[in-house]
CSV table of C-alpha atoms in Angstrom, one decimal:
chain,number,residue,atom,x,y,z
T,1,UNK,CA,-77.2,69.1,160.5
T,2,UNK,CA,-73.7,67.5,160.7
T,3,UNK,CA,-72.8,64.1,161.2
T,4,UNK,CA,-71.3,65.3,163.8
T,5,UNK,CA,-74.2,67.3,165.0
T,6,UNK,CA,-76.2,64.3,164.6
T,7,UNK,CA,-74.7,61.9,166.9
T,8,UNK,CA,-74.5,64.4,169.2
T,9,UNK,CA,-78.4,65.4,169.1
T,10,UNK,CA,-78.7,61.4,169.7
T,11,UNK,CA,-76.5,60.5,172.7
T,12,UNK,CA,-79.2,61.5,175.3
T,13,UNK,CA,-81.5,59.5,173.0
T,14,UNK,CA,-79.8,56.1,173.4
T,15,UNK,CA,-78.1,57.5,176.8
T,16,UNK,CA,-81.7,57.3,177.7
T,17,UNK,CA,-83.4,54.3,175.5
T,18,UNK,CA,-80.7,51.8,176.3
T,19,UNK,CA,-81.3,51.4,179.8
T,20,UNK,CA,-84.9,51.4,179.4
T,21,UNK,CA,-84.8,48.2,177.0
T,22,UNK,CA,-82.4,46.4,179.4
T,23,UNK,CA,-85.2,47.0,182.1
T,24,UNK,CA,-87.7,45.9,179.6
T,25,UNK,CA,-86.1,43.3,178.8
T,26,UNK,CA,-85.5,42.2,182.5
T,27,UNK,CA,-89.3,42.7,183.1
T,28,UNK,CA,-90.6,40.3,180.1
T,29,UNK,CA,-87.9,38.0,179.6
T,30,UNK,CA,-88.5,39.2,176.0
T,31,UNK,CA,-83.9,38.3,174.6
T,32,UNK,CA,-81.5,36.1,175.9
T,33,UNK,CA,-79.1,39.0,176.0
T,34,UNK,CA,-77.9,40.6,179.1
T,35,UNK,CA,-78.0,43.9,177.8
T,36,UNK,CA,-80.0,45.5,174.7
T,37,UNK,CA,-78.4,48.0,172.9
T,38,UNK,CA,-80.4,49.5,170.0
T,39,UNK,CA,-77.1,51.5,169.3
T,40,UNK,CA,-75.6,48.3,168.4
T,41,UNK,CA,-73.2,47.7,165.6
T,42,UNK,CA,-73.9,43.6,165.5
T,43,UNK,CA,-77.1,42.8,163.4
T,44,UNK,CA,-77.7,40.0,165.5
T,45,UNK,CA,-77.9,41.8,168.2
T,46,UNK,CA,-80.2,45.3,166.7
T,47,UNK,CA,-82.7,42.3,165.5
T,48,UNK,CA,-82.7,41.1,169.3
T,49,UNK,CA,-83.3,45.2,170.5
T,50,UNK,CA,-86.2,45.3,167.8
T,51,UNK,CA,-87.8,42.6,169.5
T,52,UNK,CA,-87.6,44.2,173.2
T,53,UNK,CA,-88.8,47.4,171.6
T,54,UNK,CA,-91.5,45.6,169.8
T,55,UNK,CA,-92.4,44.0,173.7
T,56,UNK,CA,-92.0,47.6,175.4
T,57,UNK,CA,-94.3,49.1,173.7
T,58,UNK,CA,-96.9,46.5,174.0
T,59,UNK,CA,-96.3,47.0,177.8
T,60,UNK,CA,-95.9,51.1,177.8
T,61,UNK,CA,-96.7,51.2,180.9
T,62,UNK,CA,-92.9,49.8,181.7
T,63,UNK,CA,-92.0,53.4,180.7
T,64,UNK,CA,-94.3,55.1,184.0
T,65,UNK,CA,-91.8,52.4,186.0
T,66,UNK,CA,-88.8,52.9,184.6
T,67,UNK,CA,-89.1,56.5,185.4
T,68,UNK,CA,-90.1,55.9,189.0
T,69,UNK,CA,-87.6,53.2,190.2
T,70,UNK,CA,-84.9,54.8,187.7
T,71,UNK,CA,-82.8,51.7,188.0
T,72,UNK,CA,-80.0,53.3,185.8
T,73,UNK,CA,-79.6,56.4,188.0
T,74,UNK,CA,-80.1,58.7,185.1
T,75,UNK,CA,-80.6,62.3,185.9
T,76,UNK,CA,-83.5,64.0,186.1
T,77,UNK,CA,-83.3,65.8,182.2
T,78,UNK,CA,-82.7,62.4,181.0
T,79,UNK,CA,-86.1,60.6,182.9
T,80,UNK,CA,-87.9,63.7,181.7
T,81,UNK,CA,-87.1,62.2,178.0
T,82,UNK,CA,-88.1,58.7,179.2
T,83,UNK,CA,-91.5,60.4,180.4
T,84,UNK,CA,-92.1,61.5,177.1
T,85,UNK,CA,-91.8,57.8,175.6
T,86,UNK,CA,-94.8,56.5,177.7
T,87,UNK,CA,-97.2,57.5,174.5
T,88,UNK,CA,-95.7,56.2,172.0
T,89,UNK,CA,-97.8,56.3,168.3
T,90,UNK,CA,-97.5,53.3,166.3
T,91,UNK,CA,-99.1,52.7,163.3
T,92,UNK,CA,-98.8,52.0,159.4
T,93,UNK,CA,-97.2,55.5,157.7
T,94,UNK,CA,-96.8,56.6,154.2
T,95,UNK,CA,-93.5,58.2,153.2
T,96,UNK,CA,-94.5,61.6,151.1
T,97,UNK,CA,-91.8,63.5,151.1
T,98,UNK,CA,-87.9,63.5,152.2
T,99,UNK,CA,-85.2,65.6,152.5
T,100,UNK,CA,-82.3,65.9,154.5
T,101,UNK,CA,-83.0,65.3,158.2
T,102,UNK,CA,-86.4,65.4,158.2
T,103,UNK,CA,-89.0,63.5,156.3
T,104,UNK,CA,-93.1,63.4,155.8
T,105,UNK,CA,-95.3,60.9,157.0
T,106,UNK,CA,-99.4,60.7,156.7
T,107,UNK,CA,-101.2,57.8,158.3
T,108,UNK,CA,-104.6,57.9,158.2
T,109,UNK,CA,-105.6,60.6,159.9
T,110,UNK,CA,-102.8,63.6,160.2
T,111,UNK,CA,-99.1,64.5,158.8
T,112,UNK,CA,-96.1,64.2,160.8
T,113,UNK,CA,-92.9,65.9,160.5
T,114,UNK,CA,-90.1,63.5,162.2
T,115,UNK,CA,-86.5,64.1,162.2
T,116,UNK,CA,-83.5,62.0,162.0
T,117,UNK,CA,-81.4,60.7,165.2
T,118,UNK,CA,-77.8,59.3,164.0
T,119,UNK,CA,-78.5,58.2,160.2
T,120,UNK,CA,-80.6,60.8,157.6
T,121,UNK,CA,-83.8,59.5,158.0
T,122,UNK,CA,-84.0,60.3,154.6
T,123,UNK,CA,-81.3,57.4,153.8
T,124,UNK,CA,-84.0,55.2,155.4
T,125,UNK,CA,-86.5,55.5,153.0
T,126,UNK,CA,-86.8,53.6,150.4
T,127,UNK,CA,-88.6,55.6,147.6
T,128,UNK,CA,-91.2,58.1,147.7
T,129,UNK,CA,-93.8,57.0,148.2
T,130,UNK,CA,-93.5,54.2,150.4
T,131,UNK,CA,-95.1,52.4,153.0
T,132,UNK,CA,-94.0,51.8,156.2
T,133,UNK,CA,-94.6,50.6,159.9
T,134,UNK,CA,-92.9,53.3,162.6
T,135,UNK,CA,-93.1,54.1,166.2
T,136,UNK,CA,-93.2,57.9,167.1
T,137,UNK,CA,-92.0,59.6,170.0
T,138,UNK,CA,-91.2,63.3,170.8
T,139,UNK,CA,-87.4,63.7,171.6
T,140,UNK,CA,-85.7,67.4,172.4
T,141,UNK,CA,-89.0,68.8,171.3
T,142,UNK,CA,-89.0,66.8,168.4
T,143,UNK,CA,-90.5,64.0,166.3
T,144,UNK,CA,-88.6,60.7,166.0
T,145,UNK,CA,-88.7,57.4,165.4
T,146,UNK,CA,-87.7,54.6,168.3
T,147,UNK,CA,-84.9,54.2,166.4
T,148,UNK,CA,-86.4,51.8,163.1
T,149,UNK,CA,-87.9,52.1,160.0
T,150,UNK,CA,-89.9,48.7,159.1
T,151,UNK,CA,-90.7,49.1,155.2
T,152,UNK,CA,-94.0,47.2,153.9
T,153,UNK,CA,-93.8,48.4,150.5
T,154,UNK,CA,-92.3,50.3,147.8
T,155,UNK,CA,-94.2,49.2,145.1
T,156,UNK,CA,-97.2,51.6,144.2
T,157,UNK,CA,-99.9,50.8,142.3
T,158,UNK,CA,-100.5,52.9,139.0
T,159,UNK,CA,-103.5,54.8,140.8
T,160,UNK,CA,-100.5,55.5,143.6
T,161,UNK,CA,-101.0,59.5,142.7
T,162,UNK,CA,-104.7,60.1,142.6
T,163,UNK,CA,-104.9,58.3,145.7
T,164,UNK,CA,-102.2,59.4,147.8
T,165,UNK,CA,-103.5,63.3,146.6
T,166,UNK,CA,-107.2,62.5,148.4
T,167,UNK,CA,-105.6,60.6,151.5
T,168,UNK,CA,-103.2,64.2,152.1
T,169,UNK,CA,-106.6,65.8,150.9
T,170,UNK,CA,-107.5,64.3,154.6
T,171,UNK,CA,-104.7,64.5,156.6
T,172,UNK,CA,-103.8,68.0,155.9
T,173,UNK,CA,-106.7,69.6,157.4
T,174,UNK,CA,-105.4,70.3,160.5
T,175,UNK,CA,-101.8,70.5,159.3
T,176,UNK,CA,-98.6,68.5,160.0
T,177,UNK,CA,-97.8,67.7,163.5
T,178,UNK,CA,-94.4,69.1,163.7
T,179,UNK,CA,-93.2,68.9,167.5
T,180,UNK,CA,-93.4,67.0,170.6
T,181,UNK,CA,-95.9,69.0,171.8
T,182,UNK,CA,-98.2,68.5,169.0
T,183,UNK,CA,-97.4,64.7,169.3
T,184,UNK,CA,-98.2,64.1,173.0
T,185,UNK,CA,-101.4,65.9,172.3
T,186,UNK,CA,-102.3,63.3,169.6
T,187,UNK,CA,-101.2,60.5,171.3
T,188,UNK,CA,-103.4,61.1,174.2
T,189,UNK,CA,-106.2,60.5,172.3
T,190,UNK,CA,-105.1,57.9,169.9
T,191,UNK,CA,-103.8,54.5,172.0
T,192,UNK,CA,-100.8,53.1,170.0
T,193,UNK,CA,-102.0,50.4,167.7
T,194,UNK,CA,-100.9,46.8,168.9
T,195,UNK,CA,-101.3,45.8,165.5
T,196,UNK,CA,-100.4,48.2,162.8
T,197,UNK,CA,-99.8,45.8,160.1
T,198,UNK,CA,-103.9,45.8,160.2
T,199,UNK,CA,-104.3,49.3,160.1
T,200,UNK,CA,-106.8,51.6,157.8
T,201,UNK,CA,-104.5,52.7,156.2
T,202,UNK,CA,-103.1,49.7,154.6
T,203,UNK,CA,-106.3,48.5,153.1
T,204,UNK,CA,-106.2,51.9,151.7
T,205,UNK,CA,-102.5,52.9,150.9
T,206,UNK,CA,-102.1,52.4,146.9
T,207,UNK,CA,-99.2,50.0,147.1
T,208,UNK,CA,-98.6,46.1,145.8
């Protein structure tokens, strides 16, 4: 895809995302700011949306209320994007493969296809493999990240190969969860970890 292509595939992302954090935000009282844009150009100011992001999805329910008191008057394709987000998966991920506009990420239990929104999220990544903190949500019947990539680790340990090969071993049983569909379903029956950074998989995942 295009940079072009790219930033277009996004807008209804952040058209969308935008006015949820601001309502968020409003909610919890989580940033000084008067509006949260995770679009943002100013650091200062994408470290402040991080942190409302970090407090919206330890309150997903915001998303269910957002949706019904649509404070931003958004039409009714873009709340139906906003009804996806109210499941969000967050957990500890390691990088296996990327290319492009798509890359691979196993946590414990499954694969996971996710594709880029504005930036290759294949840019994002650090090396391969690689160890990493994301949120998941389905988008245009898609997998994508809220919008961040937190990195844990790049450093793998020398047994990094034989033990990433019995972890995908594992996860590849039922094969990669590729769609929004397939992510929805998973999320039902996996609540979003409040806190990742003590996750299975980390204890596990062969990195320094």
């Amino acid at each position: 895809m295009s940079a072009q292509a790219r930033r277009l595939f996004a807008q209804p992302f952040y058209r969308v995302m935008n006015p949820l954090l601001d309502y968020a935000n409003d909610t919890l009282g989580t940033s000084p700011l008067e509006t949260v844009r995770l679009d943002a150009t100013d650091p200062c100011e994408l470290d402040e949306a991080s942190l409302v992001l970090d407090a919206l999805w330890a309150h997903p329910e915001l998303v269910a209320s957002f949706v019904r008191e649509n404070p931003a008057g958004l039409s009714e394709q873009d709340l139906e994007i906003a009804r996806g987000w109210r499941h969000p998966v967050t957990d500890a991920f390691v990088f296996v493969d990327a290319e492009g506009d798509y890359a691979t990420a196993m946590n414990a239990e499954r694969l996971f296809v996710v594709e880029s929104l504005v930036r290759r999220i294949s840019s994002q990544i650090r090396a391969i493999p690689s160890l990493a903190v994301l949120t998941l949500i389905p988008y245009r019947g898609q997998v994508v990240t809220d919008g961040r990539v937190i990195h844990l680790s790049d450093r793998p340990r020398p047994d990094a190969t034989s033990v990433i090969s019995r972890l995908l071993s594992r996860t590849t049983l039922h094969g990669p969860i590729t769609g929004a569909d397939e992510l929805l379903a998973y999320a039902a029956t996996h609540p979003a970890s409040s806190k990742p950074e003590q996750s299975w998989l980390i204890g596990q995942a062969p990195f320094l």
